[in-house]
Amino acid sequence: MTQPSLFPDHPPPSAPAEERVLELRRIIAGHDYQYHVLDDPTIDDAEYDSLFRELQSLEEKHPELITPNSPTQRVGGTPSTLTHPQMFGVPTVTGTPRSAFSTLTHRVPMLSLNNAFNDNEVAAFDRRIREALPDFADTIEYDCGVKFDGLAVNLRYENGIFVSGATRGDGVTGEDITSNLRTIASIPLKLNNAPPLLEVRGEVLMRRKDFEILNAQQKERGEKVFANPRNAAAGSLRQLDARVTATRRLTFFAYGIGETDWGSVNPPQTQNALSDYLVTQLFSVGQERTLVRTLQGLLDFYQTVQQKRHQLPYDIDGVVYKLNRFDWQQKIGFVSRAPRFALAHKFPAEEMKSAILDIDVQVGRTGVLTPVARLQPTLVGGVTVTNATLHNEDEIRAKDIHIGDIVMIRRAGDVIPEVTRVIVEERPDNIKSFVMPDRCPVCGSEALRLDGEIATRCTGGLFCPAQRKQAIVHFASRRAMNIDGFGEKIVAQLVDKALVKTPADIYHLRQNDIAQLERMGEKSAANLCAAVEKSKSTSLARFIFALGIRHVGETSARDLAQHFGALEALMSADHETLCAVYDVGDVMAESIRHFFAEPHNAQVIHDLRNAGVHWPDVSAENRAQRQGALSGLTFVLTGTLPTMTRDEATKKIQDAGGKVTAGVSRKTSYILAGDAPGSTLAKAQKLDIPVIDEAQFIELIAHGALQGRSS
Ligand code: IVH
């Protein structure tokens, strides 16, 4: 895109203040356009800030130069809806909606549109137009655009200057929200080569991204969250204090005009030409625009936009068809309060009212218990919705959802239906609270919500039918029991055919069972059987990892095996004993304890051992080493130590379970440095590896940690 003179070079500092002020306004307006309309800023916030401050300070020195259309006047001397309003010192005000605005009269009324909800209604619209223009039926063109889901406003420009703006109101009388509209950066305050009078009409809305940011901020401050971007835009626009509006990122899209006096400017003759003209005046008109000549063209446009709808950065609720030529629009005229030459073809509503009949709990593949609302069947976005996920306990509390509540539900595109909010005003008397069950509804094992976690999970991992496939795939995986060829597809078939219910069943499979599976020959069945047989001989660490205990990864499994040496010791360990293991914290300890306390799991472990799964004991010597104060640490020695020889130091490290290497690498934990260290020291410092002396080394062996250093 060519942007001829939006960013002229800065004039020399000696230029008179007035010239520089005008220059700065033009530059800033250019960047506002670039940022808010084109979404393509060419400078960063800091540069923008400095231009803005320069303008502010010039205007402070020369107040006579201040005009209402200066960007500094958008709101109390602060640019409006920038990324970081705080950066400009905009106070974070959260005001209340204005109760009374003064009114403004629309000299050309703001009409509404007739709606169509299906293809037949569109066909009827097209037919009526062709019948009204019998001589031109072949040359009729429609301008197609999106129907923005925001708030209609009228912007009045006199001699190119934005003088006032109002809501649609009843179509004739709207509310004067001029100062709020001034804060919206995609509303130009000044037009180029503008006619004497131009009213621009369009829609103020909030992009979904900005809506999410706003709601997150509202939540953080404990303020009310908005149900959807449209409500957020409405709430933001009707603020008594324009500084509040300024902190909300609103956007304006133009689609039409109101009262005009074109003077010597050539007025556009079609809707399409009008949109192009508005673009030259730096308005956004939306990307999805096209001209079509047939009913099929209209319907195709509808389909295309409907498919793209969720990729757009803002909400739309349909498309709008307008007879393109203005003279023909005049000819066709209006019926009551809507034009006959235009039509809104609406998308099915994505948000509808429903009722929560009950709340069930489902168990997912990973054992997470998810509360699901059973809803009064309701048509949303063209599909009947009967269930909506409520995610988790906290979400239910936050949204104050009860069984029996009347709620709004939303289904956007392929997104899973959601309860957006409770209509508290319609709450019946006999509502019931939801309580998360303390047993898994699928297998009856204990359900547990660990500290710091949002999800409640079933602890019967080895036994729970809901978790079967996932648990067995994990059990057989390479780093666990390492059963070669026992992948997802095989597991799915075995589980679906009820040949395998728990991991123990794997060891009772016969070659015949396996051979009858899809895409499984005699040979591969034999191979798989051999792999199962081979996996019986394993290590304690692998076995612990294979159990799939929540939070116990491969490394923790190894540490636990080394620490306890025998499965029985691990199974009977209490919380404190578990926490004594390197890297095991409260949450992991809890998870382990509940896993083994679950009788279903204990039974499966018993069955596995009965089926012949075994491992060698972890030797006492090996365990002692791993348990040493320096276990897991790697040292490099350099220089002469005051009291120890290198060999003595090396032995101490090894006895405490640590390792000594010759060269420094990122894996090195500590450099033990004495007098006259070599180049090792410099290298260590570069890699940011801690360097300790002999005294600290002794402390480390004694306590397993240095005082004041967190390891
Ligand atoms: S044209 C003479 N074009 O829909 C009719 N309206 O239901 C002027 N709207 O009040 C409206 N997007 O707020 C038109 N591309 C669009 C629109 C649009 C949204 C709104 C507008 C109007 C309402 C009518």
XYZ file of C-alpha atoms and ligand atoms in Angstrom:
735
model
C 0.000 0.000 0.000
C 1.320 3.481 -0.785
C 0.990 5.993 1.970
C 2.147 9.196 0.313
C 2.462 11.953 2.899
C 1.394 10.568 6.211
C 4.836 10.847 7.709
C 6.650 13.924 6.390
C 10.130 14.544 7.731
C 10.390 16.471 10.936
C 10.903 20.164 10.290
C 14.013 21.811 11.743
C 13.786 22.743 15.436
C 13.753 26.413 14.523
C 10.360 26.073 12.810
C 7.706 28.214 14.468
C 5.661 26.502 17.120
C 2.450 26.619 15.150
C 3.972 24.877 12.160
C 5.453 22.168 14.351
C 2.154 21.685 16.203
C 0.320 21.153 12.905
C 3.076 18.895 11.707
C 2.957 16.790 14.885
C -0.801 16.467 14.684
C -0.529 15.202 11.164
C 2.220 12.747 12.053
C 0.354 11.486 15.115
C -2.912 11.124 13.184
C -0.952 9.135 10.600
C 0.380 6.797 13.250
C -3.067 6.470 14.833
C -4.389 5.436 11.450
C -1.507 3.070 10.898
C -2.029 1.507 14.318
C -5.779 1.505 14.801
C -7.136 1.238 11.295
C -4.462 -0.619 9.354
C -3.290 -2.613 12.370
C 0.225 -2.046 11.128
C 2.150 0.397 13.328
C 5.371 1.735 11.861
C 6.823 3.079 15.122
C 6.939 1.677 18.618
C 5.055 2.991 21.642
C 8.062 4.909 22.933
C 8.533 6.855 19.712
C 4.841 7.576 19.566
C 4.952 8.703 23.169
C 7.751 11.122 22.495
C 5.906 12.726 19.554
C 2.832 12.978 21.714
C 4.698 14.568 24.589
C 6.353 17.051 22.280
C 2.910 18.124 21.060
C 1.605 18.317 24.602
C 4.435 20.514 25.781
C 4.166 22.838 22.770
C 0.466 23.209 23.433
C 1.157 23.928 27.085
C 3.487 26.735 26.085
C 1.102 28.032 23.431
C -2.431 27.360 24.669
C -3.800 29.493 21.840
C -2.800 26.719 19.456
C -5.001 24.085 21.136
C -7.948 23.008 18.991
C -10.664 20.485 19.824
C -9.393 18.177 17.105
C -5.862 17.935 18.471
C -5.041 14.349 19.465
C -4.133 15.714 22.910
C -7.791 16.646 23.307
C -9.022 13.111 22.705
C -9.205 12.862 26.408
C -7.794 15.105 29.102
C -4.457 15.340 27.315
C -3.832 11.627 26.894
C -3.893 9.532 23.807
C -6.747 7.176 24.005
C -6.851 3.525 23.357
C -3.197 2.695 23.113
C -1.690 -0.581 24.092
C -0.485 0.646 27.453
C -2.671 3.471 28.623
C -0.854 3.539 31.974
C 2.289 4.488 30.136
C 0.686 7.839 29.378
C -0.454 8.321 32.910
C -4.084 7.568 32.178
C -5.550 6.880 35.567
C -7.141 3.466 35.869
C -10.580 4.769 36.559
C -13.488 2.396 36.602
C -16.516 4.572 36.487
C -20.222 3.942 36.356
C -22.294 4.206 33.216
C -23.623 7.653 32.637
C -27.243 8.036 33.574
C -28.162 11.104 31.562
C -26.513 12.367 28.404
C -27.810 15.383 26.596
C -29.540 14.570 23.333
C -28.789 15.258 19.700
C -31.239 15.088 16.821
C -30.500 13.096 13.682
C -31.689 15.303 10.823
C -31.558 12.244 8.594
C -33.059 9.451 10.692
C -30.939 6.407 11.554
C -32.967 3.517 10.240
C -32.859 -0.135 11.016
C -32.627 -3.039 8.589
C -35.079 -5.751 7.725
C -33.775 -9.163 8.685
C -33.678 -12.403 6.775
C -33.047 -15.679 8.564
C -33.109 -18.044 5.610
C -32.460 -18.256 1.882
C -36.132 -17.899 0.948
C -36.326 -14.527 2.612
C -33.246 -13.421 0.703
C -34.794 -14.675 -2.540
C -37.950 -12.655 -1.806
C -35.845 -9.527 -1.209
C -34.017 -10.017 -4.494
C -37.272 -10.644 -6.356
C -38.910 -7.488 -4.988
C -35.943 -5.399 -6.074
C -35.940 -6.829 -9.575
C -39.680 -6.274 -9.845
C -39.279 -2.682 -8.765
C -36.591 -2.095 -11.417
C -37.983 -4.081 -14.356
C -35.904 -2.263 -16.961
C -32.593 -2.859 -15.199
C -32.955 -6.379 -13.843
C -29.806 -7.469 -15.689
C -27.553 -4.726 -14.404
C -28.511 -4.799 -10.746
C -25.552 -4.971 -8.396
C -25.533 -5.566 -4.670
C -22.885 -4.304 -2.302
C -22.252 -6.997 0.316
C -20.623 -6.354 3.678
C -20.626 -7.731 7.188
C -23.096 -6.806 9.875
C -20.947 -5.528 12.718
C -22.219 -6.549 16.144
C -21.645 -3.296 17.984
C -23.402 0.025 18.530
C -24.547 2.334 15.768
C -23.271 5.904 16.020
C -23.447 9.039 13.920
C -20.328 11.206 13.587
C -20.769 14.786 12.417
C -17.953 16.550 10.555
C -18.292 20.244 9.738
C -15.698 21.490 7.300
C -13.755 18.348 7.997
C -13.685 18.758 11.780
C -15.350 16.237 14.074
C -17.876 18.321 15.977
C -20.264 15.863 17.534
C -21.271 12.255 17.782
C -24.340 10.463 19.019
C -25.844 7.062 19.570
C -28.672 5.896 17.356
C -31.213 6.253 20.180
C -34.719 5.912 18.777
C -33.401 6.723 15.306
C -34.262 10.416 15.527
C -32.926 11.441 18.919
C -29.689 9.989 20.181
C -27.410 10.612 23.154
C -24.564 13.050 22.790
C -21.443 10.987 23.425
C -19.021 13.289 21.606
C -16.326 13.282 24.275
C -16.365 9.497 24.526
C -16.171 9.090 20.774
C -13.185 11.435 20.684
C -11.218 8.848 22.651
C -11.560 6.233 19.901
C -8.408 6.343 17.870
C -9.933 4.914 14.676
C -12.323 7.887 14.550
C -10.468 10.642 12.674
C -10.819 14.032 14.329
C -10.124 15.814 11.066
C -10.773 14.855 7.429
C -8.860 15.780 4.254
C -10.509 17.901 1.567
C -13.774 17.251 3.285
C -17.145 18.604 2.136
C -18.812 21.337 4.230
C -20.945 18.766 6.032
C -20.531 15.039 6.305
C -22.191 12.707 8.785
C -20.523 9.327 8.866
C -22.423 6.374 10.264
C -21.053 3.146 11.497
C -20.573 0.833 14.378
C -18.447 1.064 17.518
C -17.239 -2.310 18.715
C -14.594 -4.008 20.772
C -12.300 -6.585 19.220
C -12.445 -9.966 20.906
C -8.801 -9.730 21.957
C -9.364 -6.361 23.623
C -12.509 -7.717 25.224
C -10.552 -10.553 26.778
C -7.874 -8.193 28.060
C -10.520 -5.924 29.550
C -12.337 -8.788 31.243
C -9.089 -10.133 32.668
C -8.367 -6.682 34.126
C -11.900 -6.375 35.471
C -11.601 -9.774 37.116
C -8.255 -8.877 38.649
C -9.698 -5.692 40.128
C -12.759 -7.556 41.354
C -15.009 -5.568 39.014
C -17.847 -6.919 36.943
C -16.903 -8.850 33.817
C -18.794 -8.278 30.587
C -20.779 -11.085 29.005
C -19.643 -10.352 25.453
C -17.727 -7.776 23.397
C -20.904 -5.954 22.452
C -21.873 -5.358 26.077
C -18.332 -4.315 26.845
C -18.414 -1.809 23.983
C -21.795 -0.469 25.092
C -20.692 -0.157 28.708
C -17.503 1.579 27.662
C -19.200 4.025 25.332
C -21.804 5.115 27.829
C -19.409 6.245 30.504
C -19.837 9.528 32.301
C -16.088 9.924 32.507
C -14.458 9.872 29.083
C -11.193 8.861 30.758
C -12.743 5.484 31.441
C -13.759 5.119 27.811
C -10.206 6.045 26.911
C -8.810 3.048 28.773
C -11.049 0.694 26.794
C -9.886 -0.207 23.329
C -12.837 0.530 21.081
C -12.881 0.483 17.297
C -15.093 2.189 14.754
C -16.198 0.800 11.373
C -18.007 3.066 8.909
C -20.774 1.801 6.627
C -22.870 4.791 5.637
C -23.655 8.483 5.773
C -26.330 10.712 7.280
C -26.852 14.387 6.600
C -24.447 15.799 4.007
C -23.598 18.961 2.131
C -21.080 17.922 -0.467
C -20.265 21.493 -1.606
C -17.764 21.232 -4.401
C -16.826 17.622 -3.616
C -18.209 15.021 -6.046
C -20.547 12.805 -4.055
C -20.138 9.073 -4.491
C -22.942 7.509 -6.535
C -22.929 4.001 -5.126
C -22.514 2.250 -1.795
C -19.311 0.716 -3.055
C -17.903 4.090 -4.086
C -18.977 5.525 -0.734
C -16.984 2.860 1.125
C -13.960 3.636 -1.031
C -14.415 7.333 -0.314
C -14.627 6.687 3.440
C -11.370 4.750 3.216
C -9.688 7.804 1.668
C -10.961 9.729 4.683
C -9.073 7.226 6.864
C -12.079 5.296 8.153
C -12.095 1.510 8.498
C -14.857 -0.134 6.521
C -14.131 -3.805 7.188
C -12.331 -6.270 4.984
C -15.160 -8.472 3.772
C -16.782 -6.464 0.978
C -17.839 -7.518 -2.444
C -20.175 -6.691 -5.328
C -22.459 -9.414 -6.684
C -25.138 -9.484 -9.366
C -27.302 -12.490 -8.518
C -29.230 -14.145 -5.731
C -26.666 -16.952 -5.813
C -23.944 -14.336 -5.393
C -25.651 -13.071 -2.222
C -26.006 -16.566 -0.797
C -22.410 -17.454 -1.639
C -21.209 -14.326 0.132
C -23.241 -15.318 3.193
C -21.672 -18.790 3.220
C -18.142 -17.492 2.754
C -18.453 -14.981 5.557
C -20.155 -17.436 7.871
C -17.236 -19.797 7.483
C -14.717 -17.031 8.166
C -16.715 -15.486 10.915
C -14.638 -16.816 13.795
C -11.371 -15.859 12.170
C -12.387 -12.205 12.138
C -10.994 -10.261 15.094
C -14.437 -8.951 16.057
C -17.989 -10.282 16.340
C -20.428 -10.001 13.463
C -24.007 -11.216 13.527
C -24.716 -11.513 9.834
C -24.120 -9.889 6.484
C -25.768 -6.859 4.897
C -26.840 -6.625 1.257
C -27.432 -3.169 -0.232
C -28.568 -2.247 -3.703
C -25.412 -0.592 -4.911
C -26.676 2.431 -6.879
C -27.938 5.304 -4.702
C -30.346 6.589 -7.378
C -32.010 3.172 -7.491
C -32.073 3.062 -3.687
C -34.036 6.341 -3.803
C -36.407 4.900 -6.348
C -37.132 1.835 -4.266
C -37.497 3.733 -1.023
C -38.466 2.691 2.475
C -41.108 0.756 4.319
C -41.829 2.228 7.730
C -38.443 2.444 9.483
C -36.322 0.228 7.239
C -35.112 0.623 3.684
C -36.446 -1.751 1.030
C -33.137 -1.603 -0.805
C -31.104 -3.255 1.961
C -31.336 -6.458 3.954
C -29.552 -7.955 6.941
C -29.060 -11.706 6.502
C -28.504 -12.867 10.061
C -26.416 -15.764 11.287
C -28.128 -18.096 13.727
C -27.763 -16.632 17.228
C -24.784 -18.011 19.111
C -26.043 -17.082 22.527
C -29.395 -18.250 23.857
C -31.232 -18.620 27.110
C -31.526 -22.098 28.640
C -31.914 -23.781 32.017
C -29.628 -26.114 33.953
C -31.636 -29.257 34.629
C -28.826 -31.083 36.380
C -25.048 -31.241 36.704
C -23.358 -34.556 35.903
C -19.712 -35.451 36.309
C -17.736 -37.010 33.467
C -14.335 -38.643 33.779
C -11.798 -37.973 31.047
C -8.975 -40.124 29.703
C -6.573 -38.617 32.200
C -8.906 -39.154 35.127
C -10.077 -35.543 35.413
C -13.609 -35.173 36.737
C -15.477 -32.586 34.688
C -18.859 -31.234 35.733
C -21.227 -31.037 32.768
C -24.492 -29.110 32.745
C -27.519 -30.962 31.426
C -29.490 -28.231 29.718
C -33.002 -27.622 28.584
C -32.513 -28.519 24.880
C -31.978 -25.196 23.090
C -31.238 -24.216 19.491
C -27.959 -22.261 19.467
C -26.049 -21.307 16.341
C -28.254 -23.676 14.337
C -27.623 -26.734 16.540
C -29.607 -28.133 19.459
C -27.502 -27.992 22.579
C -28.271 -30.271 25.525
C -24.965 -30.240 27.442
C -22.320 -27.694 28.281
C -19.050 -28.231 30.078
C -18.687 -26.318 33.319
C -14.924 -27.064 33.372
C -14.292 -27.414 37.118
C -15.438 -26.556 40.607
C -13.874 -23.098 40.657
C -15.582 -22.121 37.438
C -18.946 -23.118 38.890
C -18.290 -21.017 41.986
C -17.010 -18.044 39.984
C -20.054 -18.025 37.742
C -22.351 -18.764 40.694
C -24.002 -21.636 38.836
C -26.617 -23.812 40.542
C -28.794 -26.690 39.444
C -32.067 -25.114 38.342
C -30.558 -21.787 37.236
C -31.650 -19.938 34.102
C -28.509 -19.258 32.088
C -27.186 -17.876 28.831
C -25.392 -20.477 26.761
C -23.072 -19.850 23.876
C -21.886 -22.018 21.044
C -19.457 -20.243 18.744
C -18.552 -22.230 15.646
C -16.957 -25.533 16.511
C -16.313 -24.427 20.040
C -17.829 -26.593 22.780
C -21.016 -25.039 24.183
C -20.475 -22.926 27.261
C -22.559 -21.375 29.984
C -21.647 -17.702 29.800
C -23.616 -16.447 32.781
C -26.501 -16.960 35.135
C -29.529 -14.710 34.737
C -29.748 -13.992 38.433
C -32.948 -11.960 38.094
C -34.722 -15.078 36.866
C -33.370 -17.443 39.490
C -36.048 -19.857 40.755
C -36.436 -20.580 44.484
C -35.627 -24.263 44.397
C -32.045 -24.144 43.070
C -29.475 -26.628 44.356
C -25.735 -26.219 44.871
C -23.301 -28.472 43.077
C -20.956 -30.613 45.155
C -17.967 -32.316 43.561
C -18.198 -36.049 44.386
C -15.397 -37.556 46.469
C -15.562 -40.832 44.514
C -15.002 -41.360 40.809
C -18.444 -41.778 39.208
C -16.993 -44.317 36.775
C -14.963 -46.672 38.990
C -15.716 -45.656 42.563
C -12.087 -44.937 43.439
C -11.294 -41.942 45.565
C -11.484 -38.600 43.710
C -8.912 -36.107 44.843
C -8.116 -32.475 44.279
C -4.442 -31.920 45.030
C -3.188 -28.688 46.536
C -2.782 -25.945 44.005
C -4.638 -27.843 41.298
C -7.900 -26.851 39.713
C -8.916 -30.326 38.611
C -10.322 -33.098 40.749
C -9.023 -36.477 39.564
C -9.817 -40.111 40.002
C -6.952 -41.851 41.806
C -7.788 -45.306 40.416
C -5.491 -44.894 37.464
C -4.746 -48.582 36.917
C -8.310 -49.679 37.286
C -10.678 -46.926 36.117
C -12.403 -47.801 32.818
C -12.420 -44.115 31.789
C -8.637 -44.019 31.960
C -7.989 -47.512 30.645
C -6.607 -46.793 27.210
C -4.372 -43.980 28.308
C -3.119 -45.847 31.386
C -2.307 -48.974 29.397
C -0.578 -47.114 26.570
C 1.577 -45.384 29.166
C 2.251 -48.625 31.019
C 3.529 -50.314 27.847
C 5.478 -47.319 26.541
C 9.187 -47.434 25.821
C 10.406 -45.670 28.957
C 7.986 -47.630 31.134
C 7.565 -51.395 30.604
C 8.926 -51.087 27.076
C 6.597 -53.542 25.362
C 7.669 -53.217 21.768
C 4.732 -52.828 19.339
C 2.150 -52.276 22.069
C 0.987 -48.886 20.793
C -2.214 -46.881 20.841
C -3.972 -48.719 18.020
C -3.449 -52.155 19.518
C -4.413 -50.967 22.978
C -7.593 -49.364 21.647
C -8.636 -52.636 20.029
C -7.770 -54.759 23.045
C -9.708 -52.468 25.358
C -12.679 -52.173 23.002
C -12.860 -55.960 22.726
C -12.626 -56.158 26.533
C -9.538 -58.357 26.263
C -7.605 -55.950 28.444
C -9.120 -54.056 31.348
C -6.092 -53.393 33.512
C -2.356 -53.595 32.783
C -2.281 -57.008 34.479
C -4.494 -58.426 31.719
C -1.687 -57.790 29.219
C 0.198 -60.698 30.763
C -2.731 -63.098 30.308
C -3.180 -62.437 26.595
C -2.769 -65.456 24.354
C -1.255 -65.315 20.938
C -4.695 -66.196 19.490
C -6.267 -63.162 21.137
C -3.695 -60.930 19.527
C -3.819 -62.597 16.138
C -7.520 -61.807 15.751
C -6.886 -58.057 15.924
C -7.043 -55.919 12.790
C -3.943 -55.839 10.626
C -2.223 -58.413 12.803
C -0.663 -61.505 11.215
C 0.567 -64.644 12.964
C 4.103 -63.358 12.843
C 3.407 -59.985 14.429
C 1.208 -61.636 17.039
C 4.097 -63.884 17.971
C 6.441 -60.915 18.117
C 4.066 -59.012 20.336
C 3.708 -61.994 22.673
C 7.464 -62.257 22.904
C 7.715 -58.534 23.694
C 5.120 -58.913 26.463
C 7.034 -61.860 27.891
C 10.317 -59.970 27.762
C 8.847 -56.957 29.558
C 8.136 -59.062 32.639
C 11.723 -58.687 33.636
C 12.116 -54.998 34.380
C 13.538 -52.591 36.949
C 11.800 -51.128 39.962
C 12.232 -47.623 38.532
C 10.518 -48.552 35.275
C 7.738 -50.299 37.121
C 7.056 -47.285 39.333
C 7.045 -45.004 36.306
C 4.728 -47.404 34.439
C 2.082 -47.113 37.167
C 1.314 -43.625 35.872
C 1.053 -41.996 39.286
C 0.229 -38.353 38.811
C 3.316 -36.099 39.128
C 5.721 -39.049 39.142
C 7.839 -38.736 36.022
C 10.716 -40.886 34.928
C 13.326 -39.152 37.068
C 11.191 -39.145 40.197
C 10.455 -42.836 39.637
C 14.185 -43.496 39.544
C 14.769 -41.460 42.719
C 11.959 -43.283 44.507
C 13.292 -46.679 43.442
C 16.775 -45.794 44.631
C 15.505 -44.402 47.880
C 13.140 -47.194 48.879
C 14.821 -50.123 47.163
C 11.661 -52.228 47.360
C 8.110 -51.592 46.154
C 6.608 -52.542 49.519
C 8.587 -49.805 51.230
C 7.320 -47.237 48.761
C 3.739 -48.486 49.022
C 3.691 -48.163 52.780
C 5.626 -44.907 53.068
C 3.917 -42.052 54.880
C 3.897 -38.434 53.812
C 7.009 -37.463 55.740
C 9.049 -40.399 54.534
C 8.097 -39.603 50.967
C 9.025 -35.948 51.359
C 12.496 -36.979 52.509
C 13.241 -38.198 48.983
C 15.222 -35.811 46.814
C 12.832 -33.598 44.789
C 9.633 -35.051 46.245
C 7.394 -32.270 47.540
C 4.057 -32.207 49.308
C 1.990 -32.506 46.160
C 3.864 -35.501 44.757
C 3.905 -37.177 48.163
C 0.124 -36.770 48.472
C -0.397 -38.109 44.995
C 1.752 -41.212 45.682
C 0.078 -41.890 48.994
C -3.439 -41.733 47.561
C -2.463 -43.871 44.602
C -1.281 -46.761 46.736
C -4.029 -46.273 49.318
C -6.575 -46.978 46.583
C -7.375 -50.701 46.939
C -8.146 -50.997 43.217
C -4.586 -49.994 42.366
C -3.091 -52.275 45.001
C -5.047 -55.173 43.492
C -3.701 -54.503 39.999
C -0.135 -54.318 41.325
C -0.670 -57.606 43.105
C -2.021 -59.162 39.878
C 0.965 -57.877 37.919
C 3.416 -59.524 40.266
C 1.381 -62.727 40.233
C 1.551 -62.668 36.465
C 5.328 -62.738 36.732
C 6.402 -59.113 36.511
C 9.610 -58.843 38.515
C 12.754 -56.787 39.024
C 16.025 -57.194 40.859
C 16.426 -55.576 44.272
C 18.096 -52.215 44.235
C 21.344 -52.896 46.086
C 21.939 -51.283 49.437
C 25.276 -49.904 48.262
C 23.716 -48.295 45.217
C 21.014 -46.777 47.376
C 23.440 -45.347 49.890
C 25.357 -43.641 47.119
C 22.268 -42.118 45.611
C 21.149 -40.931 48.986
C 24.447 -39.155 49.673
C 24.435 -35.424 50.260
C 25.969 -34.800 46.866
C 23.919 -37.232 44.851
C 23.145 -35.874 41.438
C 25.848 -33.191 41.622
C 28.877 -32.917 39.338
C 32.110 -31.213 40.421
C 35.215 -29.899 38.690
C 38.343 -29.347 40.814
C 40.852 -26.591 40.129
C 43.816 -25.107 42.034
C 45.323 -26.286 45.334
C 42.996 -26.754 48.303
C 44.214 -25.622 51.750
C 43.924 -28.959 53.625
C 42.882 -31.679 51.169
C 44.626 -33.251 48.258
C 42.694 -33.567 45.014
C 42.366 -37.302 45.521
C 40.953 -36.831 48.997
C 38.410 -34.312 47.726
C 37.457 -36.621 44.839
C 36.869 -39.511 47.205
C 34.710 -37.370 49.507
C 32.571 -36.309 46.556
C 32.142 -39.859 45.313
C 31.390 -41.217 48.766
C 28.616 -38.654 49.082
C 27.143 -39.797 45.770
C 28.545 -36.994 43.588
C 30.643 -37.116 40.459
C 33.945 -35.506 39.480
C 34.688 -34.594 35.877
C 37.751 -33.048 34.246
C 36.176 -30.417 32.031
C 33.613 -27.708 32.757
C 30.290 -27.957 30.958
C 26.756 -26.733 31.478
C 26.152 -29.897 33.462
C 28.760 -28.955 36.066
C 27.099 -28.150 39.397
C 30.048 -26.620 41.275
C 33.665 -25.670 40.764
C 35.708 -26.484 43.841
C 38.545 -23.958 43.582
C 41.740 -23.628 45.606
C 44.809 -21.431 45.185
C 46.175 -20.681 41.720
C 43.184 -21.975 39.770
C 43.620 -22.600 36.051
C 41.593 -21.374 33.088
C 38.746 -23.521 34.399
C 37.690 -20.692 36.671
C 37.190 -18.170 33.875
C 35.187 -20.670 31.889
C 33.019 -21.469 34.897
C 32.278 -17.811 35.451
C 31.267 -17.445 31.831
C 28.806 -20.312 32.194
C 27.607 -18.877 35.496
C 28.538 -22.003 37.454
C 28.912 -21.437 41.204
C 32.492 -21.539 42.479
C 33.027 -22.735 46.059
C 36.072 -22.959 48.311
C 37.062 -25.802 50.608
C 35.127 -24.453 53.613
C 31.931 -24.220 51.599
C 32.608 -27.680 50.210
C 32.750 -29.146 53.710
C 29.511 -27.372 54.574
C 27.920 -28.795 51.456
C 28.828 -32.336 52.401
C 27.581 -31.813 55.934
C 24.217 -30.232 55.069
C 23.622 -31.150 51.455
C 23.187 -27.427 50.777
C 24.952 -24.128 51.249
C 23.472 -21.717 53.711
C 21.777 -18.881 51.888
C 21.876 -20.657 48.571
C 18.835 -22.369 47.236
C 19.639 -25.456 45.283
S -26.594 -0.180 7.012
C -30.354 2.248 6.323
N -24.505 -1.736 7.288
O -27.417 -2.921 11.896
C -29.741 1.176 7.084
N -25.926 -1.398 9.146
O -30.273 -3.606 12.029
C -28.460 1.587 7.650
N -25.190 -2.563 11.167
O -28.616 0.148 13.013
C -27.696 0.452 8.198
N -23.390 -3.445 10.304
O -26.237 -0.474 13.574
C -25.590 -1.203 7.869
N -22.614 -3.034 7.396
C -23.678 -2.514 7.996
C -23.989 -2.739 9.334
C -25.142 -2.168 9.882
C -24.114 -3.313 11.387
C -26.212 -2.267 12.168
C -26.572 -0.810 12.269
C -28.047 -0.727 12.090
C -28.463 -2.127 12.366
C -29.739 -2.417 11.611
